[in-house]
Amino acid sequence: MRHPISLGVQSDFIVSHLESELIDHVDYAVYRTPASPDFYFGNFLALKVPLSEKSRYQWEQAFDQAFEGVADIRHRTFIWPVVEASEETDIRGFLNTNYEFTENHVLAMPSDALISPHRLNTEIRITPFGDDESIWSQWREIAVTERDAGHEEAGYRRYLAGREKTYRDLERAGYGDFFGAFSGDRLLGYAGVFALNDLARYQQVQVIPDFQNKGIARTLIHHLAQWVATRASRQIIIADADYHASALYQSLGFRLAQREGCLCQWPGYVSPGH
């Protein structure tokens, strides 16, 4: 049974539409960002059939054919809407060959459904990044320091350079911006939000460890949700299904719209237990 590509993938295009291309096939769509080969979630197959419809070898062959000729692609990524509770059993062959599996919550909210929290952090100053190099410099170093395990620094900085160019190009074109939470001139946390065709998508919600659990993320998202409401009637945010952020976003009015499965294999990553 075929289904549309996931809502998360559809909203990804809001952020990458200036540089990416989406090529439709019968069983999947190819999402390509050739200028950013280190962007694992900008170069992937978006499945329109259950993962179990093909073997791991067949999916890998489809990925390799789709990205043949795209320089410096060294990973494989597959994303699909999770529609069957039993589908997780189909990933064992991938895990045995050093894929990382994550399940995401795709959360949606009508812009007029925002819930104001009982308490906001009133000690921080929230301001857009714009083209302020001193802010972007802090963003880079926080992102490198807090990157997930398994990503070597040089490759991650290449990935960040591509993301930064995209975000700054989007800001200059009027699609949205990144916003920072500051104490003085120090960046404590940040998040981005961009809108296209009446739909908004959030990016990279992050608070540095020493300032977590102080309401900064909640205050940031509440501020951004109000800001982008004049640009989009519906808002999308993605959260790891196993992370507390999903509950935080739902406390602000976001609701679970879809579960999204993702498998990614990249050089240097080893699955736990292998």
mmCIF file of C-alpha atoms in Angstrom:
data_model
loop_
_atom_site.group_PDB
_atom_site.id
_atom_site.type_symbol
_atom_site.label_atom_id
_atom_site.label_comp_id
_atom_site.label_asym_id
_atom_site.label_seq_id
_atom_site.Cartn_x
_atom_site.Cartn_y
_atom_site.Cartn_z
ATOM 1 C CA MET A 1 0.000 0.000 0.000
ATOM 2 C CA ARG A 2 1.401 3.364 -1.020
ATOM 3 C CA HIS A 3 1.069 6.476 1.096
ATOM 4 C CA PRO A 4 2.245 10.083 0.770
ATOM 5 C CA ILE A 5 5.736 10.938 1.911
ATOM 6 C CA SER A 6 5.776 11.889 5.581
ATOM 7 C CA LEU A 7 4.547 15.251 6.811
ATOM 8 C CA GLY A 8 7.987 15.834 8.295
ATOM 9 C CA VAL A 9 9.608 15.440 4.875
ATOM 10 C CA GLN A 10 7.004 17.685 3.269
ATOM 11 C CA SER A 11 7.753 20.420 5.806
ATOM 12 C CA ASP A 12 11.517 19.911 5.382
ATOM 13 C CA PHE A 13 11.128 21.436 1.949
ATOM 14 C CA ILE A 14 10.142 24.755 3.543
ATOM 15 C CA VAL A 15 13.696 25.039 4.830
ATOM 16 C CA SER A 16 15.546 23.612 1.850
ATOM 17 C CA HIS A 17 13.467 24.715 -1.130
ATOM 18 C CA LEU A 18 16.121 27.225 -2.258
ATOM 19 C CA GLU A 19 18.724 24.487 -2.724
ATOM 20 C CA SER A 20 17.076 21.049 -2.766
ATOM 21 C CA GLU A 21 15.132 19.032 -5.302
ATOM 22 C CA LEU A 22 12.436 16.407 -4.791
ATOM 23 C CA ILE A 23 12.266 13.771 -7.530
ATOM 24 C CA ASP A 24 9.210 11.529 -7.497
ATOM 25 C CA HIS A 25 9.318 7.776 -8.118
ATOM 26 C CA VAL A 26 6.623 5.134 -7.725
ATOM 27 C CA ASP A 27 7.719 3.748 -4.343
ATOM 28 C CA TYR A 28 9.754 6.677 -3.019
ATOM 29 C CA ALA A 29 10.846 10.237 -3.625
ATOM 30 C CA VAL A 30 14.480 11.292 -3.885
ATOM 31 C CA TYR A 31 15.320 14.316 -1.751
ATOM 32 C CA ARG A 32 18.626 15.769 -2.932
ATOM 33 C CA THR A 33 20.750 18.685 -1.790
ATOM 34 C CA PRO A 34 23.830 18.296 -4.016
ATOM 35 C CA ALA A 35 25.670 21.329 -2.618
ATOM 36 C CA SER A 36 25.588 19.799 0.894
ATOM 37 C CA PRO A 37 26.608 16.131 0.595
ATOM 38 C CA ASP A 38 27.386 15.998 4.353
ATOM 39 C CA PHE A 39 23.743 16.831 5.114
ATOM 40 C CA TYR A 40 22.458 13.317 5.793
ATOM 41 C CA PHE A 41 18.864 14.496 6.171
ATOM 42 C CA GLY A 42 19.005 16.636 3.050
ATOM 43 C CA ASN A 43 19.993 13.693 0.852
ATOM 44 C CA PHE A 44 17.725 10.696 1.389
ATOM 45 C CA LEU A 45 14.935 8.492 0.086
ATOM 46 C CA ALA A 46 11.444 9.360 1.355
ATOM 47 C CA LEU A 47 9.546 6.077 1.217
ATOM 48 C CA LYS A 48 5.964 5.832 -0.036
ATOM 49 C CA VAL A 49 5.625 2.124 0.803
ATOM 50 C CA PRO A 50 6.406 0.275 4.056
ATOM 51 C CA LEU A 51 10.082 -0.417 4.646
ATOM 52 C CA SER A 52 9.282 -4.144 4.535
ATOM 53 C CA GLU A 53 8.212 -3.886 0.867
ATOM 54 C CA LYS A 54 11.855 -4.236 -0.185
ATOM 55 C CA SER A 55 14.956 -5.890 1.241
ATOM 56 C CA ARG A 56 17.778 -3.856 2.725
ATOM 57 C CA TYR A 57 19.824 -4.596 -0.396
ATOM 58 C CA GLN A 58 17.036 -3.342 -2.694
ATOM 59 C CA TRP A 59 16.647 -0.087 -0.722
ATOM 60 C CA GLU A 60 20.402 0.461 -0.716
ATOM 61 C CA GLN A 61 20.548 -0.196 -4.446
ATOM 62 C CA ALA A 62 17.744 2.350 -4.994
ATOM 63 C CA PHE A 63 19.610 4.925 -2.882
ATOM 64 C CA ASP A 64 22.908 4.369 -4.684
ATOM 65 C CA GLN A 65 21.248 4.727 -8.080
ATOM 66 C CA ALA A 66 19.422 7.875 -6.990
ATOM 67 C CA PHE A 67 22.636 9.560 -5.849
ATOM 68 C CA GLU A 68 24.939 8.263 -8.554
ATOM 69 C CA GLY A 69 26.924 11.223 -9.816
ATOM 70 C CA VAL A 70 26.338 13.361 -6.701
ATOM 71 C CA ALA A 71 29.840 14.019 -5.402
ATOM 72 C CA ASP A 72 30.913 13.111 -1.862
ATOM 73 C CA ILE A 73 27.772 11.258 -0.773
ATOM 74 C CA ARG A 74 29.106 8.792 1.814
ATOM 75 C CA HIS A 75 25.933 7.918 3.705
ATOM 76 C CA ARG A 76 22.521 6.351 3.161
ATOM 77 C CA THR A 77 19.310 7.657 4.732
ATOM 78 C CA PHE A 78 15.723 6.375 4.510
ATOM 79 C CA ILE A 79 12.695 8.152 6.028
ATOM 80 C CA TRP A 80 9.106 6.923 6.129
ATOM 81 C CA PRO A 81 5.824 7.487 7.977
ATOM 82 C CA VAL A 82 5.350 4.760 10.584
ATOM 83 C CA VAL A 83 1.903 3.322 9.961
ATOM 84 C CA GLU A 84 2.236 -0.149 11.474
ATOM 85 C CA ALA A 85 3.173 -0.930 15.058
ATOM 86 C CA SER A 86 5.038 -4.039 13.903
ATOM 87 C CA GLU A 87 7.263 -2.212 11.438
ATOM 88 C CA GLU A 88 10.147 -1.833 13.889
ATOM 89 C CA THR A 89 10.862 -5.560 13.530
ATOM 90 C CA ASP A 90 11.889 -4.892 9.931
ATOM 91 C CA ILE A 91 14.938 -2.841 10.889
ATOM 92 C CA ARG A 92 17.109 -5.596 12.345
ATOM 93 C CA GLY A 93 18.976 -6.206 9.113
ATOM 94 C CA PHE A 94 19.796 -2.497 8.947
ATOM 95 C CA LEU A 95 20.962 -2.324 12.571
ATOM 96 C CA ASN A 96 23.254 -5.286 11.952
ATOM 97 C CA THR A 97 25.010 -3.272 9.236
ATOM 98 C CA ASN A 98 25.547 -0.136 11.344
ATOM 99 C CA TYR A 99 22.470 1.945 10.631
ATOM 100 C CA GLU A 100 21.120 4.222 13.324
ATOM 101 C CA PHE A 101 17.362 4.072 13.819
ATOM 102 C CA THR A 102 15.381 6.975 15.226
ATOM 103 C CA GLU A 103 11.668 7.530 15.544
ATOM 104 C CA ASN A 104 10.452 11.108 15.441
ATOM 105 C CA HIS A 105 7.217 12.718 16.486
ATOM 106 C CA VAL A 106 5.905 15.070 13.803
ATOM 107 C CA LEU A 107 3.949 17.633 15.814
ATOM 108 C CA ALA A 108 1.514 20.134 14.295
ATOM 109 C CA MET A 109 -0.364 23.130 15.665
ATOM 110 C CA PRO A 110 -2.790 25.652 14.202
ATOM 111 C CA SER A 111 -1.209 29.024 14.847
ATOM 112 C CA ASP A 112 -4.264 30.174 16.788
ATOM 113 C CA ALA A 113 -4.035 27.189 19.177
ATOM 114 C CA LEU A 114 -0.872 28.300 20.995
ATOM 115 C CA ILE A 115 -1.082 27.761 24.755
ATOM 116 C CA SER A 116 0.635 30.379 26.910
ATOM 117 C CA PRO A 117 2.657 28.672 29.660
ATOM 118 C CA HIS A 118 2.131 29.570 33.298
ATOM 119 C CA ARG A 119 5.749 30.626 33.604
ATOM 120 C CA LEU A 120 8.207 32.081 31.096
ATOM 121 C CA ASN A 121 11.873 32.859 31.594
ATOM 122 C CA THR A 122 11.934 36.644 31.964
ATOM 123 C CA GLU A 123 15.683 36.857 32.544
ATOM 124 C CA ILE A 124 16.685 36.172 28.955
ATOM 125 C CA ARG A 125 16.624 38.482 25.956
ATOM 126 C CA ILE A 126 15.286 36.991 22.712
ATOM 127 C CA THR A 127 16.471 38.510 19.462
ATOM 128 C CA PRO A 128 16.807 37.332 15.827
ATOM 129 C CA PHE A 129 20.233 36.352 14.501
ATOM 130 C CA GLY A 130 19.827 38.288 11.280
ATOM 131 C CA ASP A 131 23.259 38.708 9.701
ATOM 132 C CA ASP A 132 25.127 39.223 12.989
ATOM 133 C CA GLU A 133 28.402 37.329 12.579
ATOM 134 C CA SER A 134 29.142 37.396 16.325
ATOM 135 C CA ILE A 135 25.936 35.451 16.970
ATOM 136 C CA TRP A 136 26.467 32.953 14.161
ATOM 137 C CA SER A 137 29.989 32.339 15.448
ATOM 138 C CA GLN A 138 28.588 31.370 18.863
ATOM 139 C CA TRP A 139 25.968 29.181 17.149
ATOM 140 C CA ARG A 140 28.697 27.271 15.307
ATOM 141 C CA GLU A 141 30.694 26.535 18.440
ATOM 142 C CA ILE A 142 27.663 25.459 20.458
ATOM 143 C CA ALA A 143 26.533 23.163 17.635
ATOM 144 C CA VAL A 144 29.992 21.564 17.358
ATOM 145 C CA THR A 145 30.342 21.133 21.118
ATOM 146 C CA GLU A 146 26.866 19.617 21.519
ATOM 147 C CA ARG A 147 26.866 17.431 18.397
ATOM 148 C CA ASP A 148 25.775 13.827 18.787
ATOM 149 C CA ALA A 149 28.397 11.133 19.266
ATOM 150 C CA GLY A 150 29.665 9.457 16.120
ATOM 151 C CA HIS A 151 30.163 12.623 14.050
ATOM 152 C CA GLU A 152 33.794 13.661 13.594
ATOM 153 C CA GLU A 153 34.424 17.388 13.915
ATOM 154 C CA ALA A 154 35.763 18.212 10.442
ATOM 155 C CA GLY A 155 32.819 16.622 8.668
ATOM 156 C CA TYR A 156 30.366 18.164 11.092
ATOM 157 C CA ARG A 157 31.770 21.635 10.477
ATOM 158 C CA ARG A 158 31.288 21.091 6.731
ATOM 159 C CA TYR A 159 27.690 20.127 7.421
ATOM 160 C CA LEU A 160 27.190 23.214 9.604
ATOM 161 C CA ALA A 161 28.619 25.482 6.921
ATOM 162 C CA GLY A 162 25.961 24.245 4.514
ATOM 163 C CA ARG A 163 23.179 24.662 7.081
ATOM 164 C CA GLU A 164 24.335 28.166 7.983
ATOM 165 C CA LYS A 165 24.347 29.249 4.341
ATOM 166 C CA THR A 166 20.813 27.892 3.923
ATOM 167 C CA TYR A 167 19.477 29.608 7.034
ATOM 168 C CA ARG A 168 21.080 32.935 6.213
ATOM 169 C CA ASP A 169 19.858 32.797 2.614
ATOM 170 C CA LEU A 170 16.331 32.099 3.880
ATOM 171 C CA GLU A 171 16.540 35.038 6.294
ATOM 172 C CA ARG A 172 17.716 37.404 3.565
ATOM 173 C CA ALA A 173 14.866 36.230 1.321
ATOM 174 C CA GLY A 174 12.300 36.897 4.054
ATOM 175 C CA TYR A 175 11.246 33.320 4.857
ATOM 176 C CA GLY A 176 12.122 33.444 8.563
ATOM 177 C CA ASP A 177 15.065 33.612 10.935
ATOM 178 C CA PHE A 178 16.932 32.053 13.816
ATOM 179 C CA PHE A 179 16.306 33.529 17.245
ATOM 180 C CA GLY A 180 18.664 33.431 20.191
ATOM 181 C CA ALA A 181 18.120 33.507 23.947
ATOM 182 C CA PHE A 182 20.803 35.727 25.461
ATOM 183 C CA SER A 183 22.220 36.672 28.819
ATOM 184 C CA GLY A 184 24.083 39.842 27.980
ATOM 185 C CA ASP A 185 25.919 38.993 24.758
ATOM 186 C CA ARG A 186 26.182 35.280 25.546
ATOM 187 C CA LEU A 187 24.057 32.913 23.466
ATOM 188 C CA LEU A 188 22.350 30.403 25.787
ATOM 189 C CA GLY A 189 19.967 28.775 23.342
ATOM 190 C CA TYR A 190 18.440 29.138 19.902
ATOM 191 C CA ALA A 191 15.818 27.935 17.456
ATOM 192 C CA GLY A 192 14.898 28.739 13.871
ATOM 193 C CA VAL A 193 11.510 28.984 12.192
ATOM 194 C CA PHE A 194 10.718 29.435 8.495
ATOM 195 C CA ALA A 195 7.435 29.700 6.600
ATOM 196 C CA LEU A 196 6.293 28.938 3.064
ATOM 197 C CA ASN A 197 2.801 28.537 1.590
ATOM 198 C CA ASP A 198 1.063 29.112 4.943
ATOM 199 C CA LEU A 199 3.070 26.395 6.735
ATOM 200 C CA ALA A 200 5.905 26.992 9.231
ATOM 201 C CA ARG A 201 8.716 24.621 10.210
ATOM 202 C CA TYR A 202 11.048 24.857 13.200
ATOM 203 C CA GLN A 203 14.760 24.047 13.162
ATOM 204 C CA GLN A 204 17.436 23.142 15.712
ATOM 205 C CA VAL A 205 15.952 23.894 19.115
ATOM 206 C CA GLN A 206 18.999 23.909 21.408
ATOM 207 C CA VAL A 207 19.874 25.139 24.912
ATOM 208 C CA ILE A 208 23.398 24.759 26.289
ATOM 209 C CA PRO A 209 23.621 22.213 29.144
ATOM 210 C CA ASP A 210 24.378 24.653 31.981
ATOM 211 C CA PHE A 211 21.134 26.541 31.269
ATOM 212 C CA GLN A 212 18.732 23.690 30.608
ATOM 213 C CA ASN A 213 15.624 23.177 32.777
ATOM 214 C CA LYS A 214 15.224 26.925 33.234
ATOM 215 C CA GLY A 215 12.328 27.412 30.821
ATOM 216 C CA ILE A 216 14.499 28.786 28.019
ATOM 217 C CA ALA A 217 13.336 26.362 25.314
ATOM 218 C CA ARG A 218 9.697 26.841 26.303
ATOM 219 C CA THR A 219 10.094 30.621 26.243
ATOM 220 C CA LEU A 220 11.872 30.534 22.878
ATOM 221 C CA ILE A 221 9.251 28.373 21.166
ATOM 222 C CA HIS A 222 6.409 30.426 22.633
ATOM 223 C CA HIS A 223 8.056 33.597 21.293
ATOM 224 C CA LEU A 224 8.690 32.088 17.837
ATOM 225 C CA ALA A 225 5.171 30.665 17.611
ATOM 226 C CA GLN A 226 3.721 34.133 18.152
ATOM 227 C CA TRP A 227 6.163 35.685 15.688
ATOM 228 C CA VAL A 228 5.481 33.209 12.865
ATOM 229 C CA ALA A 229 1.686 33.178 13.383
ATOM 230 C CA THR A 230 1.408 36.219 11.123
ATOM 231 C CA ARG A 231 3.136 34.247 8.350
ATOM 232 C CA ALA A 232 1.568 30.769 8.591
ATOM 233 C CA SER A 233 -1.679 29.306 9.876
ATOM 234 C CA ARG A 234 -0.110 25.916 10.721
ATOM 235 C CA GLN A 235 3.186 25.123 12.411
ATOM 236 C CA ILE A 236 5.298 21.923 12.367
ATOM 237 C CA ILE A 237 8.022 20.888 14.789
ATOM 238 C CA ILE A 238 9.910 17.567 14.941
ATOM 239 C CA ALA A 239 11.011 15.844 18.147
ATOM 240 C CA ASP A 240 12.775 12.581 18.934
ATOM 241 C CA ALA A 241 10.092 10.208 20.177
ATOM 242 C CA ASP A 242 12.322 9.175 23.102
ATOM 243 C CA TYR A 243 13.196 12.723 24.214
ATOM 244 C CA HIS A 244 11.318 14.995 26.621
ATOM 245 C CA ALA A 245 11.055 17.821 24.048
ATOM 246 C CA SER A 246 7.930 16.238 22.527
ATOM 247 C CA ALA A 247 6.044 16.696 25.809
ATOM 248 C CA LEU A 248 7.303 20.277 26.103
ATOM 249 C CA TYR A 249 6.024 21.164 22.630
ATOM 250 C CA GLN A 250 2.692 19.488 23.306
ATOM 251 C CA SER A 251 2.309 21.598 26.452
ATOM 252 C CA LEU A 252 2.383 24.651 24.139
ATOM 253 C CA GLY A 253 -0.387 23.353 21.881
ATOM 254 C CA PHE A 254 1.389 21.105 19.377
ATOM 255 C CA ARG A 255 -0.220 17.707 18.815
ATOM 256 C CA LEU A 256 1.124 14.448 17.416
ATOM 257 C CA ALA A 257 0.270 14.335 13.717
ATOM 258 C CA GLN A 258 2.503 11.471 12.596
ATOM 259 C CA ARG A 259 5.280 9.144 13.633
ATOM 260 C CA GLU A 260 8.298 9.108 11.349
ATOM 261 C CA GLY A 261 10.924 6.378 11.095
ATOM 262 C CA CYS A 262 14.475 7.059 9.983
ATOM 263 C CA LEU A 263 17.472 4.856 9.240
ATOM 264 C CA CYS A 264 20.863 6.432 8.588
ATOM 265 C CA GLN A 265 24.256 4.861 7.918
ATOM 266 C CA TRP A 266 27.379 6.994 7.726
ATOM 267 C CA PRO A 267 31.166 6.449 7.906
ATOM 268 C CA GLY A 268 32.422 5.885 11.420
ATOM 269 C CA TYR A 269 29.079 5.046 13.027
ATOM 270 C CA VAL A 270 28.777 1.647 14.711
ATOM 271 C CA SER A 271 25.438 0.391 15.972
ATOM 272 C CA PRO A 272 25.323 -0.326 19.733
ATOM 273 C CA GLY A 273 26.317 -3.901 20.448
ATOM 274 C CA HIS A 274 28.327 -4.281 17.221
#
